[in-house]
């Protein structure tokens, strides 16, 4: 029985915004991450039949270690069923239906200690949001969905007229003033990189593992930087825990992801941050390991980095930064 | 030539317009040869006269167009609802009319469990009449501190759990998740709502109500049907997995099975193409007692749960509009796909906006693939206004109204959800009648008890639990109500050529009543005794009520 919590990501957005494309891309690029994806329509996924190792009712196991699950039996019962396989899952991805509320779904990860709250991405179809948001049957639902996103991805900007895309961006910004908005194809590699576990911060004391990690993740980081900035930092002296927590909360609006191992005065901890949710859990690290963190944001991270420098961090030079 | 049996009765109400009343009915091979006088019977040749029901009234076996076979299996778990209920074996479960009574019932149920850890589930809890008093974990802890307890509310939206369950789930004062209710001191009360909190509860115990139907439940469902005079009933939201399909087939072929069963495929459990293929493959299993072809679509939620989709002005108390079960466009595609495939849709719509969406969908489907006599049926359809009924009539859409709601939740609808004006038009059987929409009325058992005479009483009297008459103009006559629970319901199921009236050629399915629903005071229709049924010519006595 593994104790590490399972990452939990919610992909919201209305019908036609590209959720399935993103899920397909994630499954194809899963690498070592064993995703469990919960989708509304099994049939819409691009699953090569030869890759299906096992199918049991509404749960399908793939050769790459991923699991696909139909949400047709309802989210509650599907999640209960899925968690029986928790040792076989690293990361749960929920494709929220176009009429559900992503924040109510993220509540699963907030209530279950076996799950770790991750990002809530909402995909927005730039060509059709105007229609949908003015349709009386949908307006209330779509507006309410805006509340809970950590990141909006405007899709189909290639189809939408420039005016329409601008209108959409404005509408989202008005209804969700705090969340960043990017324009991207739904299956862009940068989104895969963002959702997939970010690379561990390189350990400056150990050249070999450092290069090993970088080799593994260079592609991912390269892809990430199409839309996002990342910054890796390290601190060799123990860090003040209260000051760090205050930092994490203060910059939570800017940080899409944050991750690292931290050496505080009284304990060591693993830091996981997705959007506004700061997560610090006890770790048993060697007394003299350095603190190492990676941050990802839509904005450049200069201000956050300056704040961390005041806490004793410095940039890790050889991680590519945009 | 098989033998002929003639049943005599004080009155036989046939629902056959060309011969509305008779005293005798001849049956051969499980089917009706004809109804009439004793003299008329002789034209069929020699027969055995059965006078067992000579002092009773025979009516066509009741047709329950919207119920769930879970009504058979749910009695494995203790019932702690507000009113008395009888299980399929006739045992009375006393209503819990106070919190203390509910806890006492749970304590009694707990005593029947052998070990100390098995979860205890109870259902039907309805604290709506207990004023401000809410059930909490401390009260449930008096029942057990060693086993998890989950109490399901009758509205389907809330659970109550004990401290043992909260310990297992890690729910504490520090749990800050929507749906975990807390008291003034910040401690969780044990009342849980919304998906995440329910998930956390069921993750500890499993959800015993999840999954397909099993043969024993279907057998008990038939017992429940006999007890209230029902001879044809739906299971209106069914998983068509292999186990369930096998159970339907097995139950329907069980000797003495007293019900004609009509499962409806849950269309959202699979893609449209797969669902259509499943529904069509199931047709192969059809026999006299099993009639596949129905398919169920869920459009919105419930009115008392504030999840039904309403048109302007929305909820009377200002709550935000409800939830679509799927994207409206996807719902439209479902209707189109199943309509095109020739299947028969039963479409759950509670709010008027949901009804409108589905009328639009049927209209689009009819324009694209015209299909005479499709009989797609809006189920519940509680808030439809007169214009929507007129559209139903034009589109060939039927409706099955949730008349029992008027009694059970009518007071809340008038005061809280709909306000007095719109509450008057809830489950508007009168309008359906006036606008010429084929209609039925239903119980949605086990949500409310299956008992068509009670349902008819609701539609005839429209009395709420507190005795108010809600929308007197929507009341219908006893004759029309009897039609709605027999031939009317059969029509909405496309079964009116087989059941629903006592005419030559149809199945010999009768409800055997102690009194005539057309002769008693309309207020007494619900009190008419049910001896049992005759199904396919074989009498089945209702369970003797005990307890
Ligand atoms: Zn129902």
Tab-separated table of N, CA and C in Angstrom, chain B residues 8-121:
chain	number	residue	atom	x	y	z
B	8	UNK	N	-66.191	-14.814	-11.768
B	8	UNK	CA	-67.335	-13.938	-11.531
B	8	UNK	C	-66.921	-12.842	-10.554
B	9	UNK	N	-67.610	-11.731	-10.639
B	9	UNK	CA	-67.316	-10.618	-9.723
B	9	UNK	C	-68.565	-9.800	-9.529
B	10	UNK	N	-68.579	-9.018	-8.453
B	10	UNK	CA	-69.715	-8.119	-8.216
B	10	UNK	C	-69.814	-7.129	-9.369
B	11	UNK	N	-68.635	-6.661	-9.787
B	11	UNK	CA	-68.585	-5.760	-10.942
B	11	UNK	C	-67.222	-5.928	-11.603
B	12	UNK	N	-67.244	-5.917	-12.902
B	12	UNK	CA	-65.990	-5.908	-13.649
B	12	UNK	C	-65.973	-4.615	-14.450
B	13	UNK	N	-65.037	-3.749	-14.084
B	13	UNK	CA	-64.895	-2.482	-14.822
B	13	UNK	C	-63.859	-2.749	-15.900
B	14	UNK	N	-64.290	-2.786	-17.139
B	14	UNK	CA	-63.403	-3.317	-18.187
B	14	UNK	C	-62.473	-2.281	-18.810
B	15	UNK	N	-62.841	-1.009	-18.764
B	15	UNK	CA	-62.102	0.034	-19.493
B	15	UNK	C	-62.203	-0.197	-21.005
B	16	UNK	N	-63.120	-1.043	-21.382
B	16	UNK	CA	-63.388	-1.277	-22.795
B	16	UNK	C	-64.657	-0.503	-23.126
B	17	UNK	N	-64.533	0.528	-23.922
B	17	UNK	CA	-65.642	1.452	-24.138
B	17	UNK	C	-66.870	0.757	-24.722
B	18	UNK	N	-66.642	-0.301	-25.467
B	18	UNK	CA	-67.796	-0.960	-26.084
B	18	UNK	C	-68.493	-1.921	-25.131
B	19	UNK	N	-67.899	-2.142	-23.971
B	19	UNK	CA	-68.546	-2.993	-22.965
B	19	UNK	C	-67.981	-2.618	-21.595
B	20	UNK	N	-68.394	-1.492	-21.054
B	20	UNK	CA	-67.712	-0.953	-19.856
B	20	UNK	C	-67.849	-1.816	-18.595
B	21	UNK	N	-68.946	-2.518	-18.429
B	21	UNK	CA	-69.136	-3.301	-17.202
B	21	UNK	C	-69.541	-4.727	-17.545
B	22	UNK	N	-69.165	-5.632	-16.675
B	22	UNK	CA	-69.534	-7.035	-16.846
B	22	UNK	C	-69.573	-7.680	-15.465
B	23	UNK	N	-70.076	-8.887	-15.412
B	23	UNK	CA	-70.061	-9.641	-14.148
B	23	UNK	C	-69.179	-10.879	-14.260
B	24	UNK	N	-68.850	-11.252	-15.487
B	24	UNK	CA	-68.048	-12.460	-15.695
B	24	UNK	C	-66.993	-12.206	-16.754
B	25	UNK	N	-65.860	-12.904	-16.594
B	25	UNK	CA	-64.827	-12.809	-17.616
B	25	UNK	C	-64.248	-14.208	-17.843
B	26	UNK	N	-64.163	-14.567	-19.130
B	26	UNK	CA	-63.653	-15.895	-19.485
B	26	UNK	C	-62.185	-15.795	-19.872
B	27	UNK	N	-61.408	-16.775	-19.371
B	27	UNK	CA	-59.958	-16.754	-19.584
B	27	UNK	C	-59.510	-18.105	-20.127
B	28	UNK	N	-58.680	-18.074	-21.154
B	28	UNK	CA	-58.073	-19.308	-21.655
B	28	UNK	C	-56.626	-19.004	-22.040
B	29	UNK	N	-55.730	-19.921	-21.690
B	29	UNK	CA	-54.302	-19.750	-22.010
B	29	UNK	C	-53.750	-18.410	-21.515
B	30	UNK	N	-54.253	-17.979	-20.381
B	30	UNK	CA	-53.727	-16.745	-19.804
B	30	UNK	C	-54.248	-15.481	-20.451
B	31	UNK	N	-55.187	-15.645	-21.408
B	31	UNK	CA	-55.718	-14.476	-22.109
B	31	UNK	C	-57.224	-14.386	-21.960
B	32	UNK	N	-57.716	-13.191	-22.215
B	32	UNK	CA	-59.143	-12.945	-22.063
B	32	UNK	C	-59.882	-13.398	-23.322
B	33	UNK	N	-60.903	-14.243	-23.103
B	33	UNK	CA	-61.776	-14.621	-24.223
B	33	UNK	C	-62.872	-13.583	-24.396
B	34	UNK	N	-63.409	-13.150	-23.266
B	34	UNK	CA	-64.452	-12.149	-23.352
B	34	UNK	C	-65.044	-11.877	-21.983
B	35	UNK	N	-65.696	-10.729	-21.853
B	35	UNK	CA	-66.368	-10.371	-20.616
B	35	UNK	C	-67.840	-10.178	-20.911
B	36	UNK	N	-68.684	-10.404	-19.909
B	36	UNK	CA	-70.113	-10.226	-20.125
B	36	UNK	C	-70.889	-10.799	-18.966
B	37	UNK	N	-72.069	-11.312	-19.283
B	37	UNK	CA	-72.897	-11.939	-18.254
B	37	UNK	C	-72.562	-13.433	-18.209
B	38	UNK	N	-73.133	-14.120	-17.235
B	38	UNK	CA	-72.874	-15.558	-17.139
B	38	UNK	C	-73.358	-16.259	-18.405
B	39	UNK	N	-74.524	-15.817	-18.901
B	39	UNK	CA	-75.051	-16.429	-20.122
B	39	UNK	C	-74.069	-16.266	-21.287
B	40	UNK	N	-73.508	-15.049	-21.378
B	40	UNK	CA	-72.549	-14.801	-22.464
B	40	UNK	C	-71.399	-15.805	-22.437
B	41	UNK	N	-71.036	-16.264	-21.245
B	41	UNK	CA	-69.863	-17.122	-21.098
B	41	UNK	C	-70.049	-18.479	-21.776
B	42	UNK	N	-71.306	-18.906	-21.862
B	42	UNK	CA	-71.542	-20.253	-22.382
B	42	UNK	C	-71.168	-20.388	-23.841
B	43	UNK	N	-71.134	-19.286	-24.553
B	43	UNK	CA	-70.802	-19.377	-25.984
B	43	UNK	C	-69.394	-19.925	-26.206
B	44	UNK	N	-68.546	-19.878	-25.156
B	44	UNK	CA	-67.171	-20.373	-25.311
B	44	UNK	C	-67.067	-21.879	-25.094
B	45	UNK	N	-68.129	-22.496	-24.717
B	45	UNK	CA	-68.061	-23.925	-24.433
B	45	UNK	C	-67.907	-24.156	-22.947
B	46	UNK	N	-67.606	-25.404	-22.549
B	46	UNK	CA	-67.540	-25.735	-21.122
B	46	UNK	C	-66.446	-24.952	-20.416
B	47	UNK	N	-66.729	-24.553	-19.186
B	47	UNK	CA	-65.732	-23.808	-18.410
B	47	UNK	C	-65.839	-24.142	-16.941
B	48	UNK	N	-64.794	-23.809	-16.203
B	48	UNK	CA	-64.814	-23.916	-14.762
B	48	UNK	C	-65.173	-22.548	-14.210
B	49	UNK	N	-66.201	-22.491	-13.387
B	49	UNK	CA	-66.603	-21.205	-12.814
B	49	UNK	C	-65.857	-20.978	-11.503
B	50	UNK	N	-65.172	-19.852	-11.414
B	50	UNK	CA	-64.473	-19.487	-10.186
B	50	UNK	C	-65.234	-18.335	-9.535
B	51	UNK	N	-65.874	-18.660	-8.392
B	51	UNK	CA	-66.679	-17.649	-7.694
B	51	UNK	C	-65.938	-17.017	-6.520
B	52	UNK	N	-64.612	-17.252	-6.435
B	52	UNK	CA	-63.857	-16.729	-5.289
B	52	UNK	C	-63.993	-15.213	-5.152
B	53	UNK	N	-64.222	-14.550	-6.284
B	53	UNK	CA	-64.221	-13.078	-6.247
B	53	UNK	C	-65.616	-12.511	-6.498
B	54	UNK	N	-66.613	-13.352	-6.224
B	54	UNK	CA	-67.987	-12.970	-6.542
B	54	UNK	C	-68.429	-11.696	-5.825
B	55	UNK	N	-67.808	-11.406	-4.679
B	55	UNK	CA	-68.197	-10.183	-3.958
B	55	UNK	C	-67.185	-9.054	-4.163
B	56	UNK	N	-66.292	-9.220	-5.125
B	56	UNK	CA	-65.237	-8.213	-5.317
B	56	UNK	C	-65.408	-7.490	-6.648
B	57	UNK	N	-64.603	-6.460	-6.812
B	57	UNK	CA	-64.607	-5.713	-8.071
B	57	UNK	C	-63.333	-6.049	-8.829
B	58	UNK	N	-63.477	-6.411	-10.085
B	58	UNK	CA	-62.297	-6.633	-10.930
B	58	UNK	C	-62.106	-5.425	-11.835
B	59	UNK	N	-60.867	-4.981	-11.902
B	59	UNK	CA	-60.516	-3.920	-12.849
B	59	UNK	C	-59.286	-4.417	-13.611
B	60	UNK	N	-58.941	-3.780	-14.712
B	60	UNK	CA	-57.720	-4.200	-15.395
B	60	UNK	C	-56.544	-4.113	-14.422
B	61	UNK	N	-55.616	-5.062	-14.515
B	61	UNK	CA	-54.436	-4.993	-13.657
B	61	UNK	C	-53.794	-3.632	-13.798
B	62	UNK	N	-53.393	-3.042	-12.663
B	62	UNK	CA	-52.823	-1.699	-12.730
B	62	UNK	C	-51.466	-1.729	-13.438
B	63	UNK	N	-51.195	-0.619	-14.119
B	63	UNK	CA	-49.946	-0.477	-14.855
B	63	UNK	C	-49.161	0.658	-14.200
B	64	UNK	N	-48.017	0.331	-13.618
B	64	UNK	CA	-47.182	1.353	-12.977
B	64	UNK	C	-46.099	1.750	-13.982
B	65	UNK	N	-46.297	2.921	-14.579
B	65	UNK	CA	-45.418	3.356	-15.659
B	65	UNK	C	-44.106	3.957	-15.207
B	66	UNK	N	-43.983	4.269	-13.934
B	66	UNK	CA	-42.704	4.798	-13.460
B	66	UNK	C	-42.450	4.341	-12.031
B	67	UNK	N	-41.702	3.253	-11.924
B	67	UNK	CA	-41.234	2.769	-10.632
B	67	UNK	C	-39.913	2.069	-10.885
B	68	UNK	N	-39.276	1.657	-9.811
B	68	UNK	CA	-37.949	1.042	-9.912
B	68	UNK	C	-37.940	-0.283	-9.158
B	69	UNK	N	-37.318	-1.284	-9.778
B	69	UNK	CA	-37.305	-2.610	-9.165
B	69	UNK	C	-36.521	-2.617	-7.855
B	70	UNK	N	-35.777	-1.537	-7.612
B	70	UNK	CA	-35.101	-1.418	-6.325
B	70	UNK	C	-36.101	-1.498	-5.167
B	71	UNK	N	-37.362	-1.171	-5.464
B	71	UNK	CA	-38.445	-1.321	-4.483
B	71	UNK	C	-38.447	-2.738	-3.887
B	72	UNK	N	-37.990	-3.712	-4.680
B	72	UNK	CA	-37.942	-5.081	-4.161
B	72	UNK	C	-36.781	-5.307	-3.225
B	73	UNK	N	-35.595	-4.756	-3.571
B	73	UNK	CA	-34.384	-5.062	-2.820
B	73	UNK	C	-34.087	-4.129	-1.664
B	74	UNK	N	-34.693	-2.946	-1.694
B	74	UNK	CA	-34.303	-1.926	-0.717
B	74	UNK	C	-34.706	-2.331	0.701
B	75	UNK	N	-35.650	-3.280	0.802
B	75	UNK	CA	-36.134	-3.698	2.116
B	75	UNK	C	-35.137	-4.560	2.856
B	76	UNK	N	-34.000	-4.874	2.212
B	76	UNK	CA	-32.903	-5.503	2.955
B	76	UNK	C	-32.354	-4.529	4.001
B	77	UNK	N	-32.699	-3.250	3.825
B	77	UNK	CA	-32.194	-2.220	4.739
B	77	UNK	C	-33.360	-1.586	5.472
B	78	UNK	N	-33.141	-1.203	6.723
B	78	UNK	CA	-34.269	-0.663	7.487
B	78	UNK	C	-34.798	0.659	6.918
B	79	UNK	N	-36.120	0.765	6.929
B	79	UNK	CA	-36.824	1.979	6.487
B	79	UNK	C	-37.125	2.824	7.716
B	80	UNK	N	-36.774	4.114	7.665
B	80	UNK	CA	-37.078	4.983	8.808
B	80	UNK	C	-37.768	6.269	8.345
B	81	UNK	N	-38.649	6.139	7.353
B	81	UNK	CA	-39.381	7.297	6.846
B	81	UNK	C	-40.475	7.759	7.795
B	82	UNK	N	-41.176	8.804	7.385
B	82	UNK	CA	-42.147	9.463	8.259
B	82	UNK	C	-43.432	8.655	8.403
B	83	UNK	N	-43.874	8.058	7.305
B	83	UNK	CA	-45.153	7.343	7.339
B	83	UNK	C	-44.935	5.832	7.356
B	84	UNK	N	-45.901	5.125	7.871
B	84	UNK	CA	-45.846	3.664	7.844
B	84	UNK	C	-45.699	3.174	6.405
B	85	UNK	N	-44.935	2.118	6.247
B	85	UNK	CA	-44.863	1.477	4.934
B	85	UNK	C	-44.841	-0.027	5.120
B	86	UNK	N	-45.281	-0.718	4.086
B	86	UNK	CA	-45.323	-2.173	4.138
B	86	UNK	C	-44.349	-2.729	3.120
B	87	UNK	N	-43.544	-3.686	3.520
B	87	UNK	CA	-42.586	-4.260	2.579
B	87	UNK	C	-43.282	-5.352	1.752
B	88	UNK	N	-42.582	-5.920	0.768
B	88	UNK	CA	-43.254	-6.892	-0.121
B	88	UNK	C	-43.857	-8.080	0.633
B	89	UNK	N	-43.304	-8.417	1.801
B	89	UNK	CA	-43.836	-9.555	2.537
B	89	UNK	C	-45.036	-9.156	3.396
B	90	UNK	N	-45.402	-7.864	3.343
B	90	UNK	CA	-46.554	-7.399	4.106
B	90	UNK	C	-46.202	-6.872	5.485
B	91	UNK	N	-44.942	-6.934	5.833
B	91	UNK	CA	-44.533	-6.457	7.149
B	91	UNK	C	-44.620	-4.933	7.215
B	92	UNK	N	-45.209	-4.445	8.280
B	92	UNK	CA	-45.324	-3.004	8.441
B	92	UNK	C	-44.045	-2.444	9.053
B	93	UNK	N	-43.514	-1.397	8.447
B	93	UNK	CA	-42.400	-0.644	9.016
B	93	UNK	C	-43.013	0.649	9.541
B	94	UNK	N	-42.989	0.778	10.837
B	94	UNK	CA	-43.666	1.908	11.440
B	94	UNK	C	-42.966	3.210	11.070
B	95	UNK	N	-43.736	4.215	10.726
B	95	UNK	CA	-43.156	5.508	10.389
B	95	UNK	C	-42.450	6.114	11.588
B	96	UNK	N	-41.332	6.799	11.312
B	96	UNK	CA	-40.597	7.478	12.384
B	96	UNK	C	-41.069	8.924	12.400
B	97	UNK	N	-41.976	9.236	13.319
B	97	UNK	CA	-42.580	10.567	13.295
B	97	UNK	C	-41.869	11.543	14.209
B	98	UNK	N	-40.712	11.134	14.729
B	98	UNK	CA	-39.858	12.055	15.481
B	98	UNK	C	-38.432	11.553	15.325
B	99	UNK	N	-37.493	12.414	15.662
B	99	UNK	CA	-36.086	12.002	15.621
B	99	UNK	C	-35.842	10.821	16.542
B	100	UNK	N	-36.467	10.886	17.728
B	100	UNK	CA	-36.286	9.821	18.714
B	100	UNK	C	-36.770	8.487	18.145
B	101	UNK	N	-37.903	8.558	17.440
B	101	UNK	CA	-38.450	7.325	16.855
B	101	UNK	C	-37.500	6.766	15.790
B	102	UNK	N	-36.881	7.674	15.021
B	102	UNK	CA	-35.950	7.218	13.989
B	102	UNK	C	-34.751	6.529	14.641
B	103	UNK	N	-34.243	7.122	15.717
B	103	UNK	CA	-33.092	6.530	16.405
B	103	UNK	C	-33.492	5.174	17.007
B	104	UNK	N	-34.706	5.111	17.571
B	104	UNK	CA	-35.168	3.845	18.153
B	104	UNK	C	-35.261	2.758	17.079
B	105	UNK	N	-35.742	3.146	15.888
B	105	UNK	CA	-35.845	2.166	14.799
B	105	UNK	C	-34.461	1.688	14.382
B	106	UNK	N	-33.509	2.606	14.374
B	106	UNK	CA	-32.141	2.226	14.013
B	106	UNK	C	-31.540	1.306	15.070
B	107	UNK	N	-31.821	1.600	16.324
B	107	UNK	CA	-31.304	0.764	17.403
B	107	UNK	C	-31.837	-0.661	17.271
B	108	UNK	N	-33.121	-0.756	16.918
B	108	UNK	CA	-33.711	-2.085	16.732
B	108	UNK	C	-33.062	-2.800	15.555
B	109	UNK	N	-32.806	-2.056	14.478
B	109	UNK	CA	-32.176	-2.674	13.303
B	109	UNK	C	-30.748	-3.095	13.630
B	110	UNK	N	-30.080	-2.281	14.416
B	110	UNK	CA	-28.698	-2.575	14.794
B	110	UNK	C	-28.627	-3.879	15.578
B	111	UNK	N	-29.616	-4.094	16.411
B	111	UNK	CA	-29.630	-5.292	17.250
B	111	UNK	C	-29.745	-6.567	16.418
B	112	UNK	N	-30.228	-6.419	15.191
B	112	UNK	CA	-30.373	-7.598	14.334
B	112	UNK	C	-29.075	-7.969	13.613
B	113	UNK	N	-28.059	-7.095	13.684
B	113	UNK	CA	-26.780	-7.403	13.041
B	113	UNK	C	-25.914	-8.195	14.014
B	114	UNK	N	-25.185	-9.167	13.467
B	114	UNK	CA	-24.475	-10.092	14.347
B	114	UNK	C	-23.130	-9.561	14.840
B	115	UNK	N	-22.245	-9.154	13.903
B	115	UNK	CA	-20.934	-8.707	14.367
B	115	UNK	C	-20.992	-7.222	14.702
B	116	UNK	N	-19.844	-6.651	15.040
B	116	UNK	CA	-19.845	-5.266	15.516
B	116	UNK	C	-19.439	-4.250	14.461
B	117	UNK	N	-18.996	-4.749	13.288
B	117	UNK	CA	-18.419	-3.805	12.320
B	117	UNK	C	-19.219	-3.606	11.028
B	118	UNK	N	-20.101	-4.542	10.699
B	118	UNK	CA	-20.866	-4.419	9.452
B	118	UNK	C	-21.536	-3.046	9.381
B	119	UNK	N	-21.388	-2.365	8.254
B	119	UNK	CA	-22.058	-1.063	8.148
B	119	UNK	C	-23.571	-1.206	8.270
B	120	UNK	N	-24.199	-0.192	8.841
B	120	UNK	CA	-25.662	-0.157	8.924
B	120	UNK	C	-26.161	0.948	8.001
B	121	UNK	N	-27.004	0.574	7.045
B	121	UNK	CA	-27.614	1.546	6.143
B	121	UNK	C	-29.101	1.626	6.470
